[in-house]
Every structure is written in structure tokens, then in C-alpha cells.
Short mmCIF file of N, CA and C in Angstrom, two decimals:
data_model
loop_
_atom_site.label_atom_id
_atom_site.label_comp_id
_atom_site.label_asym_id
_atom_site.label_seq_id
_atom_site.Cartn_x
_atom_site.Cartn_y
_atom_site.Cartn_z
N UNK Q 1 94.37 96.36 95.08
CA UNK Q 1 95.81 96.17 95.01
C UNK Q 1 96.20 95.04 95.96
N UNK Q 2 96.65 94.10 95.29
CA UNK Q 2 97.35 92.85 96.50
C UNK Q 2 98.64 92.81 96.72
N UNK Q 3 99.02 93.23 98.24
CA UNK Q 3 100.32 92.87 98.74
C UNK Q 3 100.72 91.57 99.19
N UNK Q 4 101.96 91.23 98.94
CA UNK Q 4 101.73 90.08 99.10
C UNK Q 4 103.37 89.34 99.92
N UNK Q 5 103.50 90.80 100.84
CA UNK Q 5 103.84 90.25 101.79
C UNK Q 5 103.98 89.12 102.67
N UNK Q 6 104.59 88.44 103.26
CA UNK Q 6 104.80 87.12 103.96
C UNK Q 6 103.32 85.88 102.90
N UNK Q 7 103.32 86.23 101.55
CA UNK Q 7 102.55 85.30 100.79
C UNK Q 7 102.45 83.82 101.26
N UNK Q 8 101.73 83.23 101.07
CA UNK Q 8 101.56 81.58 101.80
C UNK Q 8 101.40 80.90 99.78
N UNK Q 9 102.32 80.17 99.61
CA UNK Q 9 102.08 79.30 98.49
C UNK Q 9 101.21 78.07 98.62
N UNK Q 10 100.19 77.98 97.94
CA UNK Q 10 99.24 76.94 97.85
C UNK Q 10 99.78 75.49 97.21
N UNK Q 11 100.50 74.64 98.20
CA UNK Q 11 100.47 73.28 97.56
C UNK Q 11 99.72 72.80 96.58
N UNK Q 12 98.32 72.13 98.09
CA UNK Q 12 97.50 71.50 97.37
C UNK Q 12 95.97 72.04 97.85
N UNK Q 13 94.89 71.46 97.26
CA UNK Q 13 93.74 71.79 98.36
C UNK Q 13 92.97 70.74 97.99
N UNK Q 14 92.28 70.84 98.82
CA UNK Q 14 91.54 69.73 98.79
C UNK Q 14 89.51 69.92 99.21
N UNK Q 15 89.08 70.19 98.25
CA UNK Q 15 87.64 70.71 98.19
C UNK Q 15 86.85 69.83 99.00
N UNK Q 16 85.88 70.09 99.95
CA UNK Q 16 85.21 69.51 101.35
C UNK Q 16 83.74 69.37 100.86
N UNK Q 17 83.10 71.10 100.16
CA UNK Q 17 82.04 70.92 100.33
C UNK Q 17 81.43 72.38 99.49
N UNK Q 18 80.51 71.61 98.54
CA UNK Q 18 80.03 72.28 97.55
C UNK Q 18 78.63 72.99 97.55
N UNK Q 19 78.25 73.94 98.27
CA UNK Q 19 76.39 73.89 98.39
C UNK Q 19 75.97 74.87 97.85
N UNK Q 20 74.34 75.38 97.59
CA UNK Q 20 73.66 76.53 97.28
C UNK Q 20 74.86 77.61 97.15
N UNK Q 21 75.34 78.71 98.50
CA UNK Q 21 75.65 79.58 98.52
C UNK Q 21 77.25 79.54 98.75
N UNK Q 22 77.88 79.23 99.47
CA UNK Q 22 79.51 78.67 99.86
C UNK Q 22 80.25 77.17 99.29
N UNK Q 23 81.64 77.35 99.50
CA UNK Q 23 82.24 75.94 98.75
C UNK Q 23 83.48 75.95 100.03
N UNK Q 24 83.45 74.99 100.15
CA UNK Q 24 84.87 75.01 101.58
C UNK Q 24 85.72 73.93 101.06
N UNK Q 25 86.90 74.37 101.64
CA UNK Q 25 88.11 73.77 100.75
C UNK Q 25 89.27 74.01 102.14
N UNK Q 26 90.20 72.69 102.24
CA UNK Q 26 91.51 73.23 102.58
C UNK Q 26 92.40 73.28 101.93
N UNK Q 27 92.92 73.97 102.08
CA UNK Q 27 94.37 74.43 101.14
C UNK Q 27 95.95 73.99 102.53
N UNK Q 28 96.56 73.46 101.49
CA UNK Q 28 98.15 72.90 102.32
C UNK Q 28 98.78 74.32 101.71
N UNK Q 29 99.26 75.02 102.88
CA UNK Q 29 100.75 76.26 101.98
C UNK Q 29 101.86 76.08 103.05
N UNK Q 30 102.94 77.00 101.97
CA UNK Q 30 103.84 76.94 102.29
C UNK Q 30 104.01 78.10 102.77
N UNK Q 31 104.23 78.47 103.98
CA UNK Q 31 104.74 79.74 104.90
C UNK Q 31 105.89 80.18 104.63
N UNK Q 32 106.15 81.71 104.65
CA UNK Q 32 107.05 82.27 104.37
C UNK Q 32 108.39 81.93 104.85
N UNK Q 33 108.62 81.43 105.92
CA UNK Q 33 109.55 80.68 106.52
C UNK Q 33 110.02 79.25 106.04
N UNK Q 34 108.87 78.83 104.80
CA UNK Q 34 109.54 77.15 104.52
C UNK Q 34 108.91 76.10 105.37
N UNK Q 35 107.96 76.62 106.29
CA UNK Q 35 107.34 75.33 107.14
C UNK Q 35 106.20 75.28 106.37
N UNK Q 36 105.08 74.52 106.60
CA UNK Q 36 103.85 73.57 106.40
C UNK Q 36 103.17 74.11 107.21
N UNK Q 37 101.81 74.37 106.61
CA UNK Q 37 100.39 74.67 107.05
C UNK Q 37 99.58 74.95 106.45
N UNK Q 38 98.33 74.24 107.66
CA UNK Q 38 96.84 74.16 106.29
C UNK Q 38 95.86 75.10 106.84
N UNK Q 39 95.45 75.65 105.66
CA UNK Q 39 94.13 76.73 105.93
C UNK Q 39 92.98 76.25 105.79
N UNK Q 40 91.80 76.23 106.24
CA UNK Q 40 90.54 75.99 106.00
C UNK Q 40 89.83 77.41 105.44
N UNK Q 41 89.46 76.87 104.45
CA UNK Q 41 88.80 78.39 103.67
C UNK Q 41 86.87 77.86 102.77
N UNK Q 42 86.30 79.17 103.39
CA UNK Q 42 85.30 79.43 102.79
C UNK Q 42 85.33 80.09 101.33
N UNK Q 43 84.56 79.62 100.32
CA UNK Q 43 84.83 80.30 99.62
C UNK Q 43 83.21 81.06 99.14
N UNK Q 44 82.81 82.27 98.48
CA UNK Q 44 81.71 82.81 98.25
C UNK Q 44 81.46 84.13 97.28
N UNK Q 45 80.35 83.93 96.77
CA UNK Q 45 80.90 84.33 95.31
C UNK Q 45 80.57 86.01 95.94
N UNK Q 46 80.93 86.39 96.92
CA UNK Q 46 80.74 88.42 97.07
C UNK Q 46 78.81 88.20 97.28
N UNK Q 47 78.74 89.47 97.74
CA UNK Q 47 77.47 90.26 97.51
C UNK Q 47 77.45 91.33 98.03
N UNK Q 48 75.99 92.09 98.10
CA UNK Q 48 75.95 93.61 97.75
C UNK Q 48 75.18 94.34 98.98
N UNK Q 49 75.51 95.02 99.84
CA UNK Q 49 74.67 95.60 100.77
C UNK Q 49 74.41 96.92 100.16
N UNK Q 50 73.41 97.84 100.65
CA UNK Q 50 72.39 98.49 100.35
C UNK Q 50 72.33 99.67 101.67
N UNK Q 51 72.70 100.88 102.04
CA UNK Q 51 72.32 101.98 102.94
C UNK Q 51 71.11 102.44 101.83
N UNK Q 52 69.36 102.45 102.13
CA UNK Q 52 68.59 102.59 101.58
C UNK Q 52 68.28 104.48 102.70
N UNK Q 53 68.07 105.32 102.25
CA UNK Q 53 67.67 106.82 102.86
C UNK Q 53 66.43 106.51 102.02
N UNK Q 54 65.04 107.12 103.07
CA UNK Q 54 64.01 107.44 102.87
C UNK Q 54 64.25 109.06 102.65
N UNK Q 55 62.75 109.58 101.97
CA UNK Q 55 63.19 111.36 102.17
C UNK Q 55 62.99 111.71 103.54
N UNK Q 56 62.72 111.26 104.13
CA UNK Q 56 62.46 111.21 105.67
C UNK Q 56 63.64 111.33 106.31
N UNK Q 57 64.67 111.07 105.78
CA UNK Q 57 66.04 110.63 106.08
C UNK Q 57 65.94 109.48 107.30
N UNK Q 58 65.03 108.56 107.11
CA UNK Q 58 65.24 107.44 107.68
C UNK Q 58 66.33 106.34 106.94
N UNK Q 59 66.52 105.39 107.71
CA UNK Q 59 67.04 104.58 107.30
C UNK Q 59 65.93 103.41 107.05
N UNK Q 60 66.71 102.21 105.85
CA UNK Q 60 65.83 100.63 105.68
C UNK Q 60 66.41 99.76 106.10
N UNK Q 61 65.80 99.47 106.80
CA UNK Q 61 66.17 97.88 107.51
C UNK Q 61 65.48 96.69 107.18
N UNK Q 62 65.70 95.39 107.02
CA UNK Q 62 65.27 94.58 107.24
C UNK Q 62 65.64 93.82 108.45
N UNK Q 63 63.87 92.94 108.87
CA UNK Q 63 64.32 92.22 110.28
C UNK Q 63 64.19 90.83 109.68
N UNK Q 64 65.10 89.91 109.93
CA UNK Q 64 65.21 88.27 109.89
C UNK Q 64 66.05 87.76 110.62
N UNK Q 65 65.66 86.37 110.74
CA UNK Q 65 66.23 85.25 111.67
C UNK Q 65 67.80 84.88 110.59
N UNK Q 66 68.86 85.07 111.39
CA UNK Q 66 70.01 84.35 111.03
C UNK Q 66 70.65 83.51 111.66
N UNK Q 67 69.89 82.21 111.30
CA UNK Q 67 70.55 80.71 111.31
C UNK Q 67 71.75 80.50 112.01
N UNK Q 68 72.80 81.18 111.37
CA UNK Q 68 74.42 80.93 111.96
C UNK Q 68 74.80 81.68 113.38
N UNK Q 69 73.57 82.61 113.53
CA UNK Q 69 73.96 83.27 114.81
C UNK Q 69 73.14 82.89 115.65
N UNK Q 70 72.02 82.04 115.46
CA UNK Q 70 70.47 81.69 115.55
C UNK Q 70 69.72 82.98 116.31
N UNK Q 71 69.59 84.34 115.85
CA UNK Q 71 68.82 85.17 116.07
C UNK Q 71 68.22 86.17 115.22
N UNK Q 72 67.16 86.77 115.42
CA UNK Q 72 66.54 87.32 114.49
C UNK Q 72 67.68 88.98 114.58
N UNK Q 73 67.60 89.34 113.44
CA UNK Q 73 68.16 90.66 113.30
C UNK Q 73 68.11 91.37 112.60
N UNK Q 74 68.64 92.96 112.68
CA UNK Q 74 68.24 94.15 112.05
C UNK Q 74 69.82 94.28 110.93
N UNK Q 75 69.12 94.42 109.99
CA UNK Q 75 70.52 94.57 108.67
C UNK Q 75 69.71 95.61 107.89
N UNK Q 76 71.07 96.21 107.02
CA UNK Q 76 70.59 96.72 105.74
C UNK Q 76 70.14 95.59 104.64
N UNK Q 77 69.71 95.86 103.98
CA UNK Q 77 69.28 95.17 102.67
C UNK Q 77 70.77 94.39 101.83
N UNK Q 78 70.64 92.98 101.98
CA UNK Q 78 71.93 92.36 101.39
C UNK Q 78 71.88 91.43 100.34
N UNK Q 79 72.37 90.89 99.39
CA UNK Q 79 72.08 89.96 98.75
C UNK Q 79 73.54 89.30 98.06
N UNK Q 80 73.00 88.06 97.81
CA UNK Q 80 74.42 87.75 97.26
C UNK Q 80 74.63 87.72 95.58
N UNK Q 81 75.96 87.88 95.37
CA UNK Q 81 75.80 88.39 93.62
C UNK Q 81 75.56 86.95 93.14
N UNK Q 82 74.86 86.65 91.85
CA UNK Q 82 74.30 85.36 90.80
C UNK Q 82 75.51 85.51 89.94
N UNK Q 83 75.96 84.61 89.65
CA UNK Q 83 77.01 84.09 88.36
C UNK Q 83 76.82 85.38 87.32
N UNK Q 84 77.69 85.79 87.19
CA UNK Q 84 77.89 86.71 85.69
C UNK Q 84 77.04 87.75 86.46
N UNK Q 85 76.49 88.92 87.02
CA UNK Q 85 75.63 89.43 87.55
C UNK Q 85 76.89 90.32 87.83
N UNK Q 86 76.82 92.02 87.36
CA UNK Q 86 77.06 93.47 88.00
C UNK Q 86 76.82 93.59 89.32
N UNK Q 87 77.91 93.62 90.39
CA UNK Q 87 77.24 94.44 91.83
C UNK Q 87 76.15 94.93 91.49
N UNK Q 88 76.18 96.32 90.69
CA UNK Q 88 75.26 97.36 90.90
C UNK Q 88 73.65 96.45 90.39
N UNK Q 89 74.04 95.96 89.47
CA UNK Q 89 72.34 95.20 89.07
C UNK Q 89 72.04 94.09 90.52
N UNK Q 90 73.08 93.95 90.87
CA UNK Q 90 72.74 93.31 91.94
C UNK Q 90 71.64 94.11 92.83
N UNK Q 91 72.37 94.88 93.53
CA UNK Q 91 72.18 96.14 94.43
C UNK Q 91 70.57 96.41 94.28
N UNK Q 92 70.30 96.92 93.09
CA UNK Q 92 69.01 97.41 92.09
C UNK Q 92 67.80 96.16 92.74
N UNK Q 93 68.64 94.99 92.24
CA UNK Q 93 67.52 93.75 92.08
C UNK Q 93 67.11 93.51 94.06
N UNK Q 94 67.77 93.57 94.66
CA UNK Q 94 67.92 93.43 96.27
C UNK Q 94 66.98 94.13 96.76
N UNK Q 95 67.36 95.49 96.32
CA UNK Q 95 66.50 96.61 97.10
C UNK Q 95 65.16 96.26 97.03
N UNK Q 96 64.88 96.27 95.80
CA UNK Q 96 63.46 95.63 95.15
C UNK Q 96 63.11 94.57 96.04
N UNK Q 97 63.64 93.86 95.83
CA UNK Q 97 63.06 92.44 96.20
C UNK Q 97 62.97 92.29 97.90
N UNK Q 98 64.10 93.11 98.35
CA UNK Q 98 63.77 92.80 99.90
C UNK Q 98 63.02 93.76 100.92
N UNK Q 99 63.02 95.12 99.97
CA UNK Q 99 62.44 96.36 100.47
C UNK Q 99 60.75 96.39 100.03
N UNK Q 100 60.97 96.16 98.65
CA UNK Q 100 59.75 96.75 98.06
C UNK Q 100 60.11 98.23 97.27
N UNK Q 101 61.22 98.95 97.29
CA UNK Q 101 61.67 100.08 97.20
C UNK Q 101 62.63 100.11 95.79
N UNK Q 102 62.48 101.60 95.09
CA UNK Q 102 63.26 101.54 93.73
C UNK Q 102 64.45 102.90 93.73
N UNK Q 103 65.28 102.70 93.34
CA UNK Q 103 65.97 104.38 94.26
C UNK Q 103 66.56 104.71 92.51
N UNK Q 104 65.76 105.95 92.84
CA UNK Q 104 66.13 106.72 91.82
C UNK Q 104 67.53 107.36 91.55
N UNK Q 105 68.43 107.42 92.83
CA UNK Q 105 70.17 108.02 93.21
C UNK Q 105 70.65 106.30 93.24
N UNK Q 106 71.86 105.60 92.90
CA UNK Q 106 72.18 104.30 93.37
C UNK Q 106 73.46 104.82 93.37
N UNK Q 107 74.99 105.19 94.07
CA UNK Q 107 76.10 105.56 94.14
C UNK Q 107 77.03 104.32 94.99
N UNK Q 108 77.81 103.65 94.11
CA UNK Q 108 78.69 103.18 95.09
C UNK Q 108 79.59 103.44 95.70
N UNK Q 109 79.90 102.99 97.17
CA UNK Q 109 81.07 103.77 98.57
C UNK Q 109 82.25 102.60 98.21
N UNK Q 110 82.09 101.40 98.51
CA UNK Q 110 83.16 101.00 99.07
C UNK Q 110 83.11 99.18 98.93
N UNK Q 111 84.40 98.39 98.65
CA UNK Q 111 84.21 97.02 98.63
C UNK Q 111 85.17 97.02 99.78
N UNK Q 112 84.42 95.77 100.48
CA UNK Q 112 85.51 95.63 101.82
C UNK Q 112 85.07 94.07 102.04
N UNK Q 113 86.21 92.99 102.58
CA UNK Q 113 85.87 91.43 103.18
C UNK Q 113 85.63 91.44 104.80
N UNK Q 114 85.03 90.22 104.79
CA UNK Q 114 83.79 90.22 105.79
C UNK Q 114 84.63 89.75 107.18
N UNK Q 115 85.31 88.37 106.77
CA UNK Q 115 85.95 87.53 107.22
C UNK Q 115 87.27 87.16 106.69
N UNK Q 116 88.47 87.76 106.61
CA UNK Q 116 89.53 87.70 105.70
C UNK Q 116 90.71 86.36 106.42
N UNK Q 117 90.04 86.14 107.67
CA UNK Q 117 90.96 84.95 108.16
C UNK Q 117 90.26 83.62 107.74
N UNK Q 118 89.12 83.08 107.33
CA UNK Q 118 89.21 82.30 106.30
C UNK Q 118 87.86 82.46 105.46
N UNK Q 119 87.72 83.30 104.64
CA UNK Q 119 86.62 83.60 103.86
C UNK Q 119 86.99 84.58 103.30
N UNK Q 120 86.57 84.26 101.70
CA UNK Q 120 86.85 84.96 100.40
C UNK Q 120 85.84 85.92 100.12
N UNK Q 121 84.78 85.82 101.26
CA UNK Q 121 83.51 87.18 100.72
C UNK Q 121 83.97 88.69 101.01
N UNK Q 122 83.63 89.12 99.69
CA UNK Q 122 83.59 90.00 100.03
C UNK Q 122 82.28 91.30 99.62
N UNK Q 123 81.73 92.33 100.19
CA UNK Q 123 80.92 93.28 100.32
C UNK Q 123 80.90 94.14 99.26
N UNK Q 124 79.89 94.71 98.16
CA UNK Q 124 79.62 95.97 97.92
C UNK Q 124 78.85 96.80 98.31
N UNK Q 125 79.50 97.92 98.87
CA UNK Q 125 78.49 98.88 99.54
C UNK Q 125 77.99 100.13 98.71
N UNK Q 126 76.89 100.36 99.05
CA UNK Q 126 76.19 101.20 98.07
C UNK Q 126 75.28 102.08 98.96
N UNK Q 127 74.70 102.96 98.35
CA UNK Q 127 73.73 104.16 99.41
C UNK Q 127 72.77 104.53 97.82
N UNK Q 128 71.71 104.09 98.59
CA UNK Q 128 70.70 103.92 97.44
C UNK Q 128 69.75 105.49 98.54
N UNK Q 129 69.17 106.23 97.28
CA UNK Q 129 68.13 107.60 97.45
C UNK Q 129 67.30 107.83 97.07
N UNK Q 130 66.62 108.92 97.21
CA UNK Q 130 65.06 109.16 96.32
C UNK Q 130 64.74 108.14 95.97
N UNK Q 131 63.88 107.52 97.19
CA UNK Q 131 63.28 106.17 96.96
C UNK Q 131 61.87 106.45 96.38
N UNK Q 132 61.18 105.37 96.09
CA UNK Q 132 60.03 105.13 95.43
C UNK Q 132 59.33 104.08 95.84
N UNK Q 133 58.41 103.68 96.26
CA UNK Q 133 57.96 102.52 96.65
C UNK Q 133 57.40 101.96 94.99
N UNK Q 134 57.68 100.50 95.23
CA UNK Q 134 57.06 100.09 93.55
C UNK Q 134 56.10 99.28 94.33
N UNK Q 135 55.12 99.50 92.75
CA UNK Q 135 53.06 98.78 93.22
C UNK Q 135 53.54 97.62 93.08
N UNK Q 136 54.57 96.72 92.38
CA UNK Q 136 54.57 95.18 92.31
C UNK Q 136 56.00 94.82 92.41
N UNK Q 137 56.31 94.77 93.32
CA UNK Q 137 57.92 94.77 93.63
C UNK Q 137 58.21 93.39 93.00
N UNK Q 138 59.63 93.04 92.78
CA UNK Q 138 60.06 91.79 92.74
C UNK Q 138 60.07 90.77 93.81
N UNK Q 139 59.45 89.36 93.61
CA UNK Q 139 59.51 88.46 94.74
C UNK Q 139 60.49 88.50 95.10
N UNK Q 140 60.71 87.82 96.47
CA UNK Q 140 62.06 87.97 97.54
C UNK Q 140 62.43 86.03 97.16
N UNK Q 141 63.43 85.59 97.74
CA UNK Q 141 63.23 84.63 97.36
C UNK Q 141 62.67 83.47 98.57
N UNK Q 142 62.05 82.67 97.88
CA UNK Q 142 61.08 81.43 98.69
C UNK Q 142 61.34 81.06 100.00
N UNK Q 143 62.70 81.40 100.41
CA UNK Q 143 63.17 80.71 101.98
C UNK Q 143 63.72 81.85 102.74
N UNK Q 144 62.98 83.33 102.35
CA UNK Q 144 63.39 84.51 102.82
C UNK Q 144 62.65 85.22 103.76
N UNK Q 145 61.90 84.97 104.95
CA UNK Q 145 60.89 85.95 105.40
C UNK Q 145 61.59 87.20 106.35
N UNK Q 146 61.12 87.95 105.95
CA UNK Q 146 61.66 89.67 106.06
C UNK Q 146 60.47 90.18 106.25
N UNK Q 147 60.74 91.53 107.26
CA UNK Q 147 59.85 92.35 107.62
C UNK Q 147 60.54 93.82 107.15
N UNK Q 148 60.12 94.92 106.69
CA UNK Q 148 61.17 95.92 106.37
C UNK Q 148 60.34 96.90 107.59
N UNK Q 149 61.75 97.47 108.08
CA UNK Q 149 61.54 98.67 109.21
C UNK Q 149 62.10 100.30 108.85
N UNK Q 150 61.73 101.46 109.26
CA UNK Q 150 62.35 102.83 108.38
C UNK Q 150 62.55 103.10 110.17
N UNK Q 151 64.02 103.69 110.74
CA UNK Q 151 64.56 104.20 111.48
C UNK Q 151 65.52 105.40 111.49
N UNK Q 152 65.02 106.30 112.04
CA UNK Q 152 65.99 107.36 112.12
C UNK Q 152 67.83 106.82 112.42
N UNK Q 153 68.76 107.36 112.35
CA UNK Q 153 70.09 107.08 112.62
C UNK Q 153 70.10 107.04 114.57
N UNK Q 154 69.46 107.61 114.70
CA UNK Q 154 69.29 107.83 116.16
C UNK Q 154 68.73 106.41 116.80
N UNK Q 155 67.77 106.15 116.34
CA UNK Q 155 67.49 104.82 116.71
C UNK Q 155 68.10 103.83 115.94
N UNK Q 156 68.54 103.83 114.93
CA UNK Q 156 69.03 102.74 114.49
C UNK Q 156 70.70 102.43 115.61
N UNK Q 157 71.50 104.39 116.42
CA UNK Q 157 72.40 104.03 117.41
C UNK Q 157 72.05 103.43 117.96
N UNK Q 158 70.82 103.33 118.53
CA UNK Q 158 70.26 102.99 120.10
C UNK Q 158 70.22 100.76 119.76
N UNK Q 159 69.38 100.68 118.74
CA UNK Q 159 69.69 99.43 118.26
C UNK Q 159 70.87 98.98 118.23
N UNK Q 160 71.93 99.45 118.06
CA UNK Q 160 73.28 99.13 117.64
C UNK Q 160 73.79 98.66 119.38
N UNK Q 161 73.30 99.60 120.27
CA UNK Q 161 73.67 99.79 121.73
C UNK Q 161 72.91 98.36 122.10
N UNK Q 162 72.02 98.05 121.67
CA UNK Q 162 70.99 97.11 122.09
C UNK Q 162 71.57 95.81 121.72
N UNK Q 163 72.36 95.89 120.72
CA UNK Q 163 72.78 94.35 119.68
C UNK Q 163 71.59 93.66 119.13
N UNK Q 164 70.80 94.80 118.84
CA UNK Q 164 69.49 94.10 117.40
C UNK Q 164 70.16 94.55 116.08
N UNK Q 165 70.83 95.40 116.26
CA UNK Q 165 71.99 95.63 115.00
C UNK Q 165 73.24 95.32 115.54
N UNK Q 166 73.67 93.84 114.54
CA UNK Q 166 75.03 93.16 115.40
C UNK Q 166 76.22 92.76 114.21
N UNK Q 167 75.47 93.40 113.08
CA UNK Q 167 76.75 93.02 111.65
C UNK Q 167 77.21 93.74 111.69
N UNK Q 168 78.49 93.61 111.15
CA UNK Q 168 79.28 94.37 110.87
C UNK Q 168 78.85 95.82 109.85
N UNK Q 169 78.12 95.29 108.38
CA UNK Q 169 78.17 96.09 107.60
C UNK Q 169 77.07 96.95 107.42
N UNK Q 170 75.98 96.47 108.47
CA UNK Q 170 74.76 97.56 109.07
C UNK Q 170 75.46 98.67 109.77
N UNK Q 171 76.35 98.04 110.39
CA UNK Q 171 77.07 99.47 111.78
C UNK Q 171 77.80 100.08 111.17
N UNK Q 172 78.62 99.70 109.53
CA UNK Q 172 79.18 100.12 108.70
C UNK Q 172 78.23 101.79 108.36
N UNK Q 173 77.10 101.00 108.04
CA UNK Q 173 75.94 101.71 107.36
C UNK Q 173 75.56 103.09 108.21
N UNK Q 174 75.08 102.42 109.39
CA UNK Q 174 74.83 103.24 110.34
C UNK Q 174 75.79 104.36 110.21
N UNK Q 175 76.97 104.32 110.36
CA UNK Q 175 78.00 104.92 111.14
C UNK Q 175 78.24 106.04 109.76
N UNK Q 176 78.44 105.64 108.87
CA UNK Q 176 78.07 106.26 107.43
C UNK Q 176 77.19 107.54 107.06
N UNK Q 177 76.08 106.82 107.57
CA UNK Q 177 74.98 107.52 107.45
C UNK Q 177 75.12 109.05 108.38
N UNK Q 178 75.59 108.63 109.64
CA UNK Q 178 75.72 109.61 110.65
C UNK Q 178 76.73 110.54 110.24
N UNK Q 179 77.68 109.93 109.61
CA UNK Q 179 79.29 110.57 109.06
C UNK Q 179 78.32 112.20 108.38
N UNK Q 180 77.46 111.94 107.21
CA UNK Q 180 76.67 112.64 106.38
C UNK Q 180 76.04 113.82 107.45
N UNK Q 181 75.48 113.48 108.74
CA UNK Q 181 74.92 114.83 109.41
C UNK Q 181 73.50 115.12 108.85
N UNK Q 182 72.66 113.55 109.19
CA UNK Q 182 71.34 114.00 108.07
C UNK Q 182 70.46 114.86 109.16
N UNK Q 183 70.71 115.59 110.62
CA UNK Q 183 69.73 115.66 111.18
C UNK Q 183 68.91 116.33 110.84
#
């Protein structure tokens, strides 16, 4: 549902920069008041995070280096959605590919944005179950190296305390997970 309270009207914009995954653009609006101002905006086509439960009632993590923060870190399983592409087939294809893992339960929680002061991404969250390990998983893709880790909620707090879990939508996960009472 969009409110659209103190709305900003879009003059003009003016597109910056077109790559692989994001497109950045400024936009000239008009403020609710009648004055002038420009937004700088990311734009990105969504993607899909993943709370993966082992029967163990562990949690899945993956560990990788992220560039923009320049440190390696602990996330749930994420991916971004492909042109014309279902969240949920998303979700499916991710797990696979970044876990090694096939979940027989796939239920979606919740869409929420990442960055709403200038970025259009936004999150599907999902809690994938009765996992399965598959003998020939789907490749990950070519510029992806990942390690996958299984953590209790307990340690995955203690990580969180640590800032090896520092996203938002892992602590989302985390915090989720704990909501449930898997002890």
C-alpha cells in the first residue's frame, strides 16, 4: 500500500549509470512545499533472502567478502531476482546454488526495503525447512566464493554481538528464528 503523504513530484531525471546489478539516476522533484530538490537514487531490481533451518535446528549461513563494506561476512543465503523470475523460484534457485541445500517446506514471511532513503531494493524473506543436501547442486555464480556454515541461534547471537553478522536482514533472520523458540 503506498502513502503518499508529503509526495515529491518527479520533474526530471537524469540516468548516471547503468551496470550488471544497479542503475543510478538523479531525479529533480518538487517538494511538498513548492521548492526544488534533487534525489540521488539507486535503482535494483529486489532479491530474495533465505532463513535456511537444518533438522538440527541450526541455522545456514554463508561466509563472503563484501566489497562495499570491504569485509568478509556472515549472511543468510541472498540472491538477486533475474528479469521475469518469481521471488519464490528465486529463493529455490539461491538456496541451491549457494548452500548446496533443497528444502522440502519453502514459506514466505515478509517483503521489506533495504535502504529507502535512496534505494529502490527491496527484500523477500523466506524460511526454507526439511532440508536435503543435493549430490549435484547448482553452480554458484563465477565471481562468488562462499563457504557455507550451520550455527545454532545461540551462536549465530554471539556473532551478531561480535559484528561477523552485520546486515540487516541476517539479524532480521536471526531474531526470527529465536522469535520461534527452536531450543
Amino acid at each position: 500500500m503506498k502513502v503518499l503523504k508529503f509526495e515529491e513530484r518527479t520533474l526530471s531525471t537524469e540516468k548516471i549509470f547503468t551496470g550488471k546489478v544497479i542503475s543510478m539516476q538523479v531525479d529533480e522533484v518538487e517538494l511538498p512545499d513548492g521548492k526544488i530538490a534533487k534525489r540521488e537514487l539507486v535503482k535494483h531490481p529486489g532479491a530474495v533472502a533465505i532463513i535456511a533451518i537444518t533438522a538440527e535446528r541450526k541455522l545456514v549461513l554463508v561466509e563472503q567478502f563484501r566489497k562495499a563494506l570491504e569485509r568478509t561476512m556472515l549472511e543468510i543465503p541472498v540472491g538477486k531476482i533475474e528479469p521475469g523470475e518469481k521471488p519464490e523460484l528465486t529463493a529455490i534457485r539461491e538456496l541451491e546454488e549457494e548452500t548446496g541445500y533443497r528444502a522440502n517446506s519453502f514459506k514466505y514471511l515478509q517483503t521489506f526495503s533495504t535502504s529507502p532513503g535512496f534505494a529502490d531494493e527491496i527484500i523477500h524473506l523466506y524460511i526454507a525447512e526439511d532440508l536435503e543436501k543435493v549430490d549435484q547442486p547448482a553452480a554458484s555464480d563465477e565471481d562468488e566464493f562462499i563457504d557455507v556454515l550451520e550455527v545454532t541461534v545461540e551462536e549465530a547471537e554471539e556473532l551478531i554481538a561480535n559484528e561477523r553478522i552485520y546486515d540487516a536482514k541476517t539479524v532480521v533472520g536471526v531474531w526470527y528464528v529465536k522469535s520461534l523458540q527452536f531450543d
